[in-house]
Short mmCIF file of C-alpha atoms in Angstrom, two decimals:
data_model
loop_
_atom_site.label_atom_id
_atom_site.label_comp_id
_atom_site.label_asym_id
_atom_site.label_seq_id
_atom_site.Cartn_x
_atom_site.Cartn_y
_atom_site.Cartn_z
CA MET A 1 137.98 256.43 98.02
CA ILE A 2 136.25 253.89 95.79
CA VAL A 3 138.00 251.91 93.06
CA GLY A 4 135.84 250.76 90.17
CA ILE A 5 136.14 247.38 88.47
CA LEU A 6 135.04 247.17 84.85
CA ALA A 7 132.46 244.37 84.87
CA LEU A 8 131.42 243.85 81.27
CA GLN A 9 132.77 240.31 81.62
CA GLY A 10 135.68 238.52 83.29
CA ALA A 11 137.41 237.99 86.65
CA VAL A 12 135.69 240.81 88.53
CA ARG A 13 135.13 239.00 91.84
CA GLU A 14 138.84 238.21 92.28
CA HIS A 15 139.89 241.87 91.97
CA ARG A 16 137.21 242.83 94.50
CA THR A 17 138.63 240.26 96.91
CA SER A 18 142.20 241.54 96.44
CA LEU A 19 141.06 245.14 97.08
CA GLU A 20 138.96 244.02 100.07
CA ARG A 21 142.06 242.42 101.60
CA LEU A 22 143.66 245.88 101.46
CA GLY A 23 140.59 247.48 103.04
CA ILE A 24 139.69 249.29 99.79
CA GLU A 25 136.06 249.75 98.82
CA SER A 26 135.26 248.76 95.22
CA ARG A 27 132.28 249.03 92.91
CA ILE A 28 131.44 247.20 89.72
CA VAL A 29 131.08 249.31 86.56
CA LYS A 30 129.02 248.25 83.55
CA THR A 31 128.01 251.60 82.06
CA MET A 32 129.37 255.12 81.61
CA ASP A 33 127.23 256.39 84.51
CA GLY A 34 128.95 253.90 86.79
CA LEU A 35 132.26 255.77 86.38
CA ARG A 36 131.06 258.72 88.48
CA GLY A 37 132.66 259.21 91.87
CA LEU A 38 135.50 256.73 91.37
CA SER A 39 139.17 257.36 92.20
CA GLY A 40 140.58 254.63 89.94
CA LEU A 41 139.55 251.74 87.71
CA VAL A 42 140.65 248.11 87.39
CA LEU A 43 140.17 246.45 83.99
CA PRO A 44 140.09 242.70 84.73
CA GLY A 45 141.07 239.67 82.72
CA GLY A 46 138.54 238.07 80.43
CA GLU A 47 138.16 238.02 76.67
CA SER A 48 139.17 241.37 75.19
CA THR A 49 137.13 240.83 71.99
CA ALA A 50 133.95 240.29 74.02
CA MET A 51 134.62 243.22 76.36
CA ALA A 52 135.36 245.58 73.49
CA LEU A 53 132.04 244.67 71.84
CA LEU A 54 130.15 245.21 75.09
CA ALA A 55 131.62 248.69 75.57
CA ASP A 56 130.09 251.02 72.99
CA SER A 57 132.17 253.79 71.39
CA ASP A 58 130.86 256.44 73.82
CA PHE A 59 131.96 254.34 76.79
CA LEU A 60 135.42 253.67 75.26
CA GLY A 61 135.71 257.40 74.43
CA ARG A 62 134.91 258.34 78.02
CA LEU A 63 137.52 255.88 79.32
CA LYS A 64 140.07 257.33 76.89
CA ALA A 65 139.35 260.88 78.11
CA LEU A 66 139.60 259.77 81.76
CA ALA A 67 142.96 258.10 81.10
CA ARG A 68 144.31 261.30 79.50
CA SER A 69 143.12 263.34 82.48
CA GLY A 70 145.40 261.39 84.83
CA PHE A 71 142.75 258.99 86.24
CA PRO A 72 144.58 255.83 87.48
CA MET A 73 143.80 252.59 85.65
CA PHE A 74 145.16 249.07 86.11
CA GLY A 75 144.63 246.46 83.40
CA THR A 76 145.38 242.75 83.81
CA CYS A 77 145.57 240.44 80.76
CA ALA A 78 142.54 241.40 78.63
CA GLY A 79 142.46 244.70 80.56
CA MET A 80 146.02 245.36 79.41
CA ILE A 81 144.96 244.73 75.79
CA LEU A 82 142.13 247.25 76.16
CA LEU A 83 144.57 249.89 77.50
CA ALA A 84 147.36 249.37 74.91
CA THR A 85 147.86 251.80 72.01
CA GLY A 86 148.79 248.92 69.71
CA VAL A 87 147.36 245.41 69.43
CA GLN A 88 149.06 243.07 66.96
CA GLY A 89 146.71 242.14 64.13
CA ARG A 90 144.53 245.22 64.62
CA SER A 91 144.82 248.64 62.99
CA ALA A 92 144.06 250.48 66.24
CA GLY A 93 143.83 249.93 69.98
CA TYR A 94 140.72 250.32 72.15
CA ILE A 95 141.24 252.83 74.97
CA GLU A 96 144.82 253.56 73.84
CA ALA A 97 145.99 254.79 77.25
CA ILE A 98 149.52 253.37 77.46
CA ASP A 99 152.14 253.48 74.71
CA ILE A 100 152.74 249.76 74.34
CA THR A 101 152.13 247.17 71.65
CA VAL A 102 150.76 243.83 72.82
CA SER A 103 150.54 240.43 71.20
CA ARG A 104 147.38 238.53 72.19
CA ASN A 105 147.65 234.93 73.43
CA ALA A 106 151.43 235.24 73.01
CA SER A 107 152.10 232.67 75.75
CA GLY A 108 150.10 230.10 73.77
CA ARG A 109 146.91 228.14 74.29
CA GLN A 110 145.54 226.97 77.66
CA VAL A 111 147.80 223.89 77.84
CA ASP A 112 150.74 226.36 77.93
CA SER A 113 149.24 228.54 80.68
CA PHE A 114 151.43 228.58 83.80
CA GLU A 115 152.25 229.92 87.23
CA THR A 116 155.58 231.45 88.16
CA LEU A 117 157.28 233.89 90.54
CA LEU A 118 158.29 237.32 89.27
CA ASP A 119 160.71 239.97 90.48
CA ILE A 120 158.88 243.25 89.88
CA ASP A 121 160.61 246.66 90.01
CA GLU A 122 159.25 248.91 92.76
CA ILE A 123 157.08 246.04 94.09
CA GLY A 124 159.24 243.17 95.23
CA LYS A 125 160.71 239.74 94.67
CA ASP A 126 159.02 236.37 94.16
CA VAL A 127 155.57 237.78 93.43
CA PRO A 128 153.29 234.87 92.44
CA ALA A 129 151.90 235.39 88.94
CA VAL A 130 149.37 233.32 86.99
CA PHE A 131 149.59 233.55 83.19
CA ILE A 132 146.48 232.36 81.33
CA ARG A 133 146.62 232.45 77.52
CA ALA A 134 148.54 235.60 78.32
CA PRO A 135 149.40 238.55 76.09
CA TYR A 136 152.98 239.88 76.10
CA ILE A 137 154.21 243.45 75.67
CA THR A 138 156.20 243.36 72.41
CA GLY A 139 157.14 247.04 72.20
CA HIS A 140 156.85 250.26 74.16
CA GLY A 141 157.47 254.01 73.93
CA SER A 142 160.29 255.82 75.76
CA THR A 143 158.01 257.12 78.54
CA VAL A 144 156.88 253.62 79.50
CA ARG A 145 158.70 251.89 82.37
CA PRO A 146 158.94 248.11 81.96
CA MET A 147 158.62 246.65 85.47
CA ALA A 148 158.92 242.88 85.04
CA SER A 149 159.85 240.31 82.46
CA HIS A 150 159.48 236.58 82.08
CA ASP A 151 161.50 234.43 79.70
CA GLY A 152 162.69 237.59 77.88
CA HIS A 153 159.17 239.01 77.44
CA CYS A 154 158.00 242.23 79.08
CA VAL A 155 154.98 241.33 81.24
CA MET A 156 154.34 244.43 83.36
CA ALA A 157 154.71 248.15 82.68
CA ARG A 158 153.67 251.61 83.85
CA GLU A 159 153.30 254.91 82.08
CA ALA A 160 152.26 257.77 84.38
CA ASN A 161 148.73 256.90 85.66
CA ILE A 162 148.39 253.63 83.73
CA LEU A 163 149.57 250.24 85.06
CA VAL A 164 149.36 247.00 83.07
CA ALA A 165 150.21 243.34 83.65
CA SER A 166 150.08 240.27 81.37
CA PHE A 167 149.35 238.07 84.35
CA HIS A 168 146.75 237.70 87.11
CA PRO A 169 147.82 238.85 90.59
CA GLU A 170 144.11 238.67 91.52
CA LEU A 171 144.17 234.87 91.29
CA THR A 172 146.69 234.73 94.14
CA GLU A 173 146.56 235.76 97.78
CA ASP A 174 149.55 238.09 97.41
CA THR A 175 148.27 241.69 97.38
CA ARG A 176 151.53 243.54 96.62
CA VAL A 177 150.61 244.42 93.02
CA HIS A 178 147.18 245.75 94.08
CA GLU A 179 148.84 247.63 96.93
CA TYR A 180 151.10 249.35 94.39
CA PHE A 181 148.09 250.36 92.30
CA VAL A 182 146.22 251.61 95.37
CA GLY A 183 149.33 253.73 96.07
CA MET A 184 149.01 255.24 92.56
CA VAL A 185 145.35 256.02 93.24
CA LYS A 186 146.10 257.62 96.60
CA GLU A 187 148.72 259.91 95.01
CA THR A 188 145.99 261.46 92.84
CA ILE A 189 143.74 262.26 95.81
CA PRO A 190 144.49 265.72 97.19
CA MET B 1 160.50 228.34 86.42
CA GLU B 2 157.06 227.68 84.97
CA ILE B 3 154.47 225.27 86.38
CA LYS B 4 151.77 224.28 83.90
CA GLY B 5 148.44 222.57 84.42
CA THR B 6 148.01 223.52 88.09
CA TYR B 7 144.47 223.62 89.43
CA ARG B 8 144.76 227.41 89.76
CA VAL B 9 145.71 227.70 86.09
CA LYS B 10 142.84 225.37 85.10
CA SER B 11 140.10 227.01 87.18
CA GLY B 12 141.64 230.42 86.41
CA LEU B 13 140.63 230.26 82.75
CA ALA B 14 137.04 229.55 83.81
CA GLU B 15 137.18 232.62 86.09
CA MET B 16 138.12 234.71 83.04
CA LEU B 17 135.02 233.50 81.18
CA LYS B 18 132.61 234.70 83.90
CA GLY B 19 129.79 236.97 82.83
CA GLY B 20 130.19 235.70 79.28
CA VAL B 21 128.47 233.43 76.79
CA ILE B 22 129.95 230.21 75.38
CA MET B 23 128.37 229.11 72.12
CA ASP B 24 128.09 225.68 70.46
CA VAL B 25 129.52 225.70 66.94
CA THR B 26 129.91 222.96 64.35
CA THR B 27 131.96 224.83 61.70
CA ALA B 28 134.69 227.48 61.47
CA GLU B 29 132.13 229.80 59.87
CA GLN B 30 129.81 229.52 62.89
CA ALA B 31 132.77 230.04 65.23
CA LYS B 32 133.54 233.36 63.50
CA ILE B 33 129.92 234.46 63.85
CA ALA B 34 130.03 233.57 67.56
CA GLU B 35 133.29 235.48 68.13
CA ALA B 36 132.01 238.54 66.25
CA ALA B 37 128.87 238.49 68.41
CA GLY B 38 130.95 238.65 71.61
CA ALA B 39 131.21 234.99 72.70
CA VAL B 40 133.94 234.44 75.32
CA ALA B 41 134.59 230.93 73.99
CA VAL B 42 133.14 228.42 71.55
CA MET B 43 132.30 224.75 72.04
CA ALA B 44 133.27 222.63 69.04
CA LEU B 45 131.05 219.65 68.33
CA GLU B 46 129.92 217.48 65.45
CA ARG B 47 126.18 218.21 65.77
CA VAL B 48 124.31 220.59 68.06
CA PRO B 49 122.20 218.85 70.75
CA ALA B 50 118.89 219.49 68.93
CA ASP B 51 120.21 217.58 65.89
CA ILE B 52 121.63 214.77 68.04
CA ARG B 53 118.19 214.46 69.63
CA ALA B 54 116.38 214.50 66.28
CA GLN B 55 118.75 212.22 64.36
CA GLY B 56 119.66 209.75 67.09
CA GLY B 57 122.60 207.38 66.64
CA VAL B 58 125.85 207.50 68.59
CA ALA B 59 127.15 211.02 69.19
CA ARG B 60 130.95 211.18 69.47
CA MET B 61 133.81 213.67 69.76
CA ALA B 62 134.03 215.90 66.66
CA ASP B 63 136.44 215.10 63.83
CA PRO B 64 139.90 216.50 64.81
CA LYS B 65 140.03 218.29 61.45
CA LYS B 66 136.87 220.19 62.32
CA VAL B 67 138.20 221.06 65.79
CA GLN B 68 141.45 222.34 64.28
CA GLU B 69 139.59 224.42 61.70
CA ILE B 70 137.59 226.03 64.48
CA MET B 71 140.76 226.63 66.54
CA ALA B 72 142.37 228.33 63.53
CA ALA B 73 139.32 230.49 62.83
CA VAL B 74 139.05 232.33 66.17
CA THR B 75 141.29 233.86 68.86
CA ILE B 76 138.92 233.13 71.76
CA PRO B 77 139.28 229.83 73.70
CA VAL B 78 137.98 226.70 72.00
CA MET B 79 136.32 223.96 74.05
CA ALA B 80 135.34 220.56 72.71
CA LYS B 81 133.19 217.69 73.95
CA VAL B 82 134.15 214.12 74.75
CA ARG B 83 131.89 211.21 75.70
CA ILE B 84 131.57 210.53 79.43
CA GLY B 85 134.41 208.21 80.44
CA HIS B 86 136.09 208.28 77.01
CA PHE B 87 139.60 209.14 78.13
CA ALA B 88 141.10 208.36 74.71
CA GLU B 89 138.96 211.06 73.11
CA ALA B 90 140.17 213.39 75.87
CA GLN B 91 143.80 212.47 75.16
CA ILE B 92 143.21 213.31 71.49
CA LEU B 93 141.68 216.71 72.27
CA GLN B 94 144.52 217.55 74.67
CA SER B 95 147.06 216.68 71.98
CA LEU B 96 145.22 219.02 69.58
CA GLY B 97 145.65 221.81 72.13
CA VAL B 98 141.98 222.64 72.81
CA ASP B 99 141.57 225.03 75.73
CA TYR B 100 138.87 223.15 77.71
CA ILE B 101 137.30 219.69 77.48
CA ASP B 102 133.61 219.17 78.22
CA GLU B 103 132.98 215.63 79.43
CA SER B 104 129.41 215.82 78.30
CA GLU B 105 126.12 213.97 78.63
CA VAL B 106 125.14 215.48 75.26
CA LEU B 107 127.30 212.82 73.61
CA THR B 108 126.59 209.11 73.99
CA PRO B 109 128.35 207.89 77.15
CA ALA B 110 131.34 205.60 76.55
CA ASP B 111 131.56 204.18 80.08
CA PRO B 112 128.50 202.97 82.00
CA ASP B 113 130.07 203.55 85.43
CA TYR B 114 133.03 205.87 85.46
CA HIS B 115 133.98 209.40 84.48
CA ILE B 116 137.48 210.38 83.30
CA ASN B 117 140.19 210.91 85.91
CA LYS B 118 140.63 214.56 85.04
CA TRP B 119 143.62 215.10 87.35
CA SER B 120 145.92 213.37 84.88
CA TYR B 121 145.51 216.07 82.20
CA THR B 122 147.12 219.48 81.66
CA VAL B 123 144.01 220.71 79.86
CA PRO B 124 141.13 221.67 82.18
CA PHE B 125 137.72 219.94 82.17
CA ILE B 126 134.15 221.11 82.62
CA CYS B 127 131.33 218.73 83.60
CA GLY B 128 127.56 219.00 83.94
CA ALA B 129 125.73 218.59 87.24
CA ARG B 130 122.07 218.49 88.31
CA ASN B 131 122.79 218.90 92.00
CA LEU B 132 125.55 219.46 94.52
CA GLY B 133 126.42 215.78 94.84
CA GLU B 134 127.14 215.44 91.12
CA ALA B 135 129.09 218.71 91.10
CA CYS B 136 131.24 217.62 94.05
CA ARG B 137 131.95 214.19 92.54
CA ARG B 138 133.07 215.82 89.27
CA LEU B 139 135.25 218.32 91.17
CA ALA B 140 136.82 215.51 93.16
CA GLU B 141 137.59 213.80 89.83
CA GLY B 142 139.46 216.97 88.81
CA ALA B 143 136.92 219.10 86.92
CA ALA B 144 137.81 222.82 87.11
CA MET B 145 134.45 224.22 85.98
CA ILE B 146 130.83 223.12 86.41
CA ARG B 147 127.67 223.78 84.42
CA THR B 148 124.07 222.82 84.95
CA LYS B 149 123.01 219.89 82.77
CA GLY B 150 119.57 221.26 81.99
CA GLU B 151 118.01 219.24 79.17
CA PRO B 152 120.13 219.93 76.07
CA GLY B 153 118.65 220.56 72.65
CA THR B 154 115.16 221.34 73.93
CA GLY B 155 115.16 225.15 73.93
CA ASN B 156 113.33 224.67 77.23
CA VAL B 157 114.95 226.31 80.24
CA ILE B 158 112.99 224.49 82.97
CA GLU B 159 115.59 221.80 83.67
CA ALA B 160 118.47 224.30 83.91
CA VAL B 161 116.37 226.29 86.39
CA ARG B 162 115.59 223.11 88.35
CA HIS B 163 119.30 222.19 88.53
CA MET B 164 120.45 225.67 89.51
CA ARG B 165 117.81 226.02 92.22
CA MET B 166 118.72 222.58 93.56
CA MET B 167 122.41 223.51 93.62
CA ASN B 168 121.71 226.81 95.40
CA GLU B 169 119.44 225.15 97.96
CA GLN B 170 121.98 222.45 98.75
CA ILE B 171 124.87 224.93 99.01
CA ARG B 172 122.82 227.07 101.41
CA ALA B 173 122.21 223.99 103.55
CA VAL B 174 125.93 223.11 103.60
CA LEU B 175 126.85 226.66 104.59
CA ALA B 176 124.24 226.79 107.34
CA ALA B 177 124.79 223.34 108.86
CA PRO B 178 126.54 222.86 112.22
CA ALA B 179 129.89 221.10 111.72
CA GLU B 180 128.69 217.80 113.21
CA GLU B 181 126.00 217.43 110.52
CA LEU B 182 128.43 217.70 107.60
CA MET B 183 129.50 214.06 107.37
CA THR B 184 125.92 212.80 107.20
CA MET B 185 125.16 215.51 104.71
CA ALA B 186 128.11 214.32 102.58
CA LYS B 187 126.77 210.76 102.75
CA ASP B 188 123.24 211.84 101.77
CA LEU B 189 124.42 214.08 98.90
CA GLY B 190 126.94 211.51 97.69
CA ALA B 191 129.52 214.29 97.92
CA PRO B 192 133.09 213.84 99.18
CA TYR B 193 133.33 215.36 102.68
CA GLU B 194 136.41 217.40 101.68
CA MET B 195 134.42 219.12 98.91
CA LEU B 196 131.83 220.26 101.45
CA LEU B 197 134.64 221.70 103.57
CA ALA B 198 135.91 223.55 100.47
CA ILE B 199 132.42 224.99 99.89
CA ARG B 200 132.29 226.24 103.48
CA GLU B 201 135.73 227.80 103.12
CA HIS B 202 134.77 229.64 99.90
CA GLY B 203 131.19 230.39 100.94
CA ARG B 204 130.17 229.04 97.52
CA LEU B 205 131.06 226.37 94.98
CA PRO B 206 134.87 226.66 94.74
CA VAL B 207 134.77 226.90 90.93
CA VAL B 208 132.76 228.72 88.29
CA ASN B 209 129.24 227.38 87.58
CA PHE B 210 127.64 228.20 84.21
CA ALA B 211 124.07 227.62 83.04
CA ALA B 212 123.57 225.16 80.20
CA GLY B 213 120.87 223.02 78.64
CA GLY B 214 117.85 224.74 77.13
CA ILE B 215 118.80 228.43 77.09
CA ALA B 216 117.33 229.97 73.93
CA THR B 217 116.53 233.65 74.55
CA PRO B 218 118.11 236.75 76.14
CA ALA B 219 115.44 236.49 78.86
CA ASP B 220 116.53 232.89 79.59
CA ALA B 221 120.11 234.16 80.01
CA ALA B 222 118.99 236.99 82.33
CA LEU B 223 116.94 234.48 84.36
CA MET B 224 119.86 232.10 84.86
CA MET B 225 122.27 234.93 85.73
CA GLN B 226 119.83 236.25 88.34
CA LEU B 227 119.62 232.75 89.81
CA GLY B 228 123.35 233.06 90.46
CA CYS B 229 125.02 231.39 87.47
CA ASP B 230 128.44 232.77 86.53
CA GLY B 231 127.83 232.69 82.78
CA ILE B 232 125.84 231.07 80.00
CA PHE B 233 126.21 228.23 77.50
CA VAL B 234 123.97 228.36 74.45
CA GLY B 235 123.89 225.19 72.44
CA SER B 236 121.22 224.77 69.81
CA GLY B 237 119.56 228.08 70.75
CA ILE B 238 121.69 230.21 68.45
CA PHE B 239 122.32 228.29 65.25
CA LYS B 240 118.85 226.71 65.28
CA SER B 241 117.21 230.16 65.35
CA GLY B 242 116.12 232.41 62.50
CA ASP B 243 118.95 234.98 62.76
CA PRO B 244 121.94 233.50 64.64
CA ALA B 245 124.24 236.58 64.58
CA VAL B 246 121.61 238.92 66.01
CA ARG B 247 120.36 236.43 68.60
CA ALA B 248 123.93 235.63 69.69
CA ARG B 249 124.69 239.31 70.24
CA ALA B 250 121.42 239.81 72.14
CA ILE B 251 122.18 236.91 74.51
CA VAL B 252 125.68 238.33 75.13
CA GLU B 253 124.21 241.75 76.02
CA ALA B 254 121.55 240.18 78.27
CA THR B 255 124.21 238.14 80.10
CA THR B 256 126.25 241.24 80.97
CA HIS B 257 123.28 243.50 81.74
CA PHE B 258 121.10 240.81 83.34
CA GLU B 259 119.86 243.14 86.10
CA ASP B 260 118.84 245.88 83.67
CA ALA B 261 115.36 244.85 82.48
CA ALA B 262 115.06 247.79 80.05
CA LYS B 263 118.29 246.72 78.38
CA VAL B 264 117.20 243.06 78.19
CA ALA B 265 113.86 244.23 76.75
CA SER B 266 115.61 246.28 74.10
CA VAL B 267 117.90 243.43 72.95
CA SER B 268 114.96 240.97 72.99
CA THR B 269 113.00 243.07 70.51
CA GLY B 270 112.56 241.81 66.94
CA LEU B 271 114.95 238.86 67.17
CA GLY B 272 113.05 236.72 64.70
CA GLU B 273 112.17 233.13 65.31
CA ALA B 274 113.60 231.29 68.34
CA MET B 275 114.25 227.55 68.05
CA SER B 276 110.93 225.75 68.32
CA GLY B 277 111.60 223.75 71.48
CA ILE B 278 110.30 220.61 73.17
CA ALA B 279 108.20 220.09 76.30
CA ILE B 280 110.13 217.90 78.77
CA GLU B 281 107.08 215.62 79.32
CA GLU B 282 107.19 214.66 75.62
CA ILE B 283 110.70 213.20 75.95
CA PRO B 284 110.76 209.45 76.70
CA ALA B 285 112.88 208.62 79.78
CA HIS B 286 115.50 206.77 77.72
CA GLU B 287 116.05 209.87 75.58
CA MET B 288 116.74 212.20 78.51
CA MET B 289 120.37 213.37 78.40
CA GLN B 290 120.61 214.75 81.95
CA THR B 291 120.41 211.34 83.59
CA ARG B 292 123.57 210.15 81.83
CA GLY B 293 126.73 210.00 83.92
CA GLN B 294 125.67 210.68 87.48
#
């Protein structure tokens, strides 16, 4: 199995390293053609406004169709914003794959960025998490499972084949969050 | 429990900017144009390097009012420049809440000998470097991101290429050297020994390295990305060109798709006038910016 990493811009290398540590082959994806033959896709952190401009409407449409078909996707930070159905301050989402509303830069500017340890449902305790100008999940539909919170804010959630996190597990050496996503991908392989 | 201002948090933001373009802006209006074109961050400054070069005088940190207007205008990170060694300007920018501080040779240096001790700030710093020794000294002072110095405000990419090739060559040498040669190498490069160990551990510079100083076209961006830069700064190249919005977008596309020549060709087509540019040989030695703050 090969997991793709959306590489329009952002922390691509770090996700590759996390997947490598788990012995999972990955491939960078910059165009629609690059999506062929993948078993799952990671949408990394970066700047969501820049990434959304670099993905044309055909590409976003293809990602939306893939998400609906049950294809596993994992979005961190900006990747979570791209996957959300609602983004505060915008009339619509981008890929709209998970029924959550997110608030961009909700944790503040860079001087407020921080590291912490999270207890994550189904994953484990004391998972190191790096929050960088992070978005928070401000609302979600009934089929979404919130998995972790920090300071009263929902920061990780799953709905069926879509997993999202406000923070950056890929900036740490702990691979438990990636291992969980790889488990989701493996479940879809017959 | 939250821990702010750790090195991982500081260098982490730079990791998020990889593969992107950071644009110099002097007004909120320009910042909006940059964001709409797909910039991953903007650099707030009083005058772009080409104007500093043309007008002369002392170039300082931008007016806080201007920085705040730019911060209010966009949702992407806002960086701002301080003079080399001017830690009071840095304190001011940190108190304003800017996302990154560039201790920059583009401005007139404030200290003839010393850079800022960047460890004592919560806000991360980026510094310019012409070679591995400079990069390692800045990292040891606490910088969390590096860029080539190039020769700012010239629209001439040759110096950025020179600095990136030098950096690559010196990193290759550090990686290939037998352990017993490292200390002498550190002495010769003027690089702290511990930084060379960090490079060997990572197999590369331990932080993000962007190209800066003279990038003016999508082809320049594609060139620097293929030389191994992690992203691109465009200073005067955008707002000194004929059609800033279109050129900005084209450089963003070329930075993402730098290996796809057909794509770079298509975005390079019909961009209008690029900034005119200066040959490096025409610049008197005392007007060179890259030799400031070594």
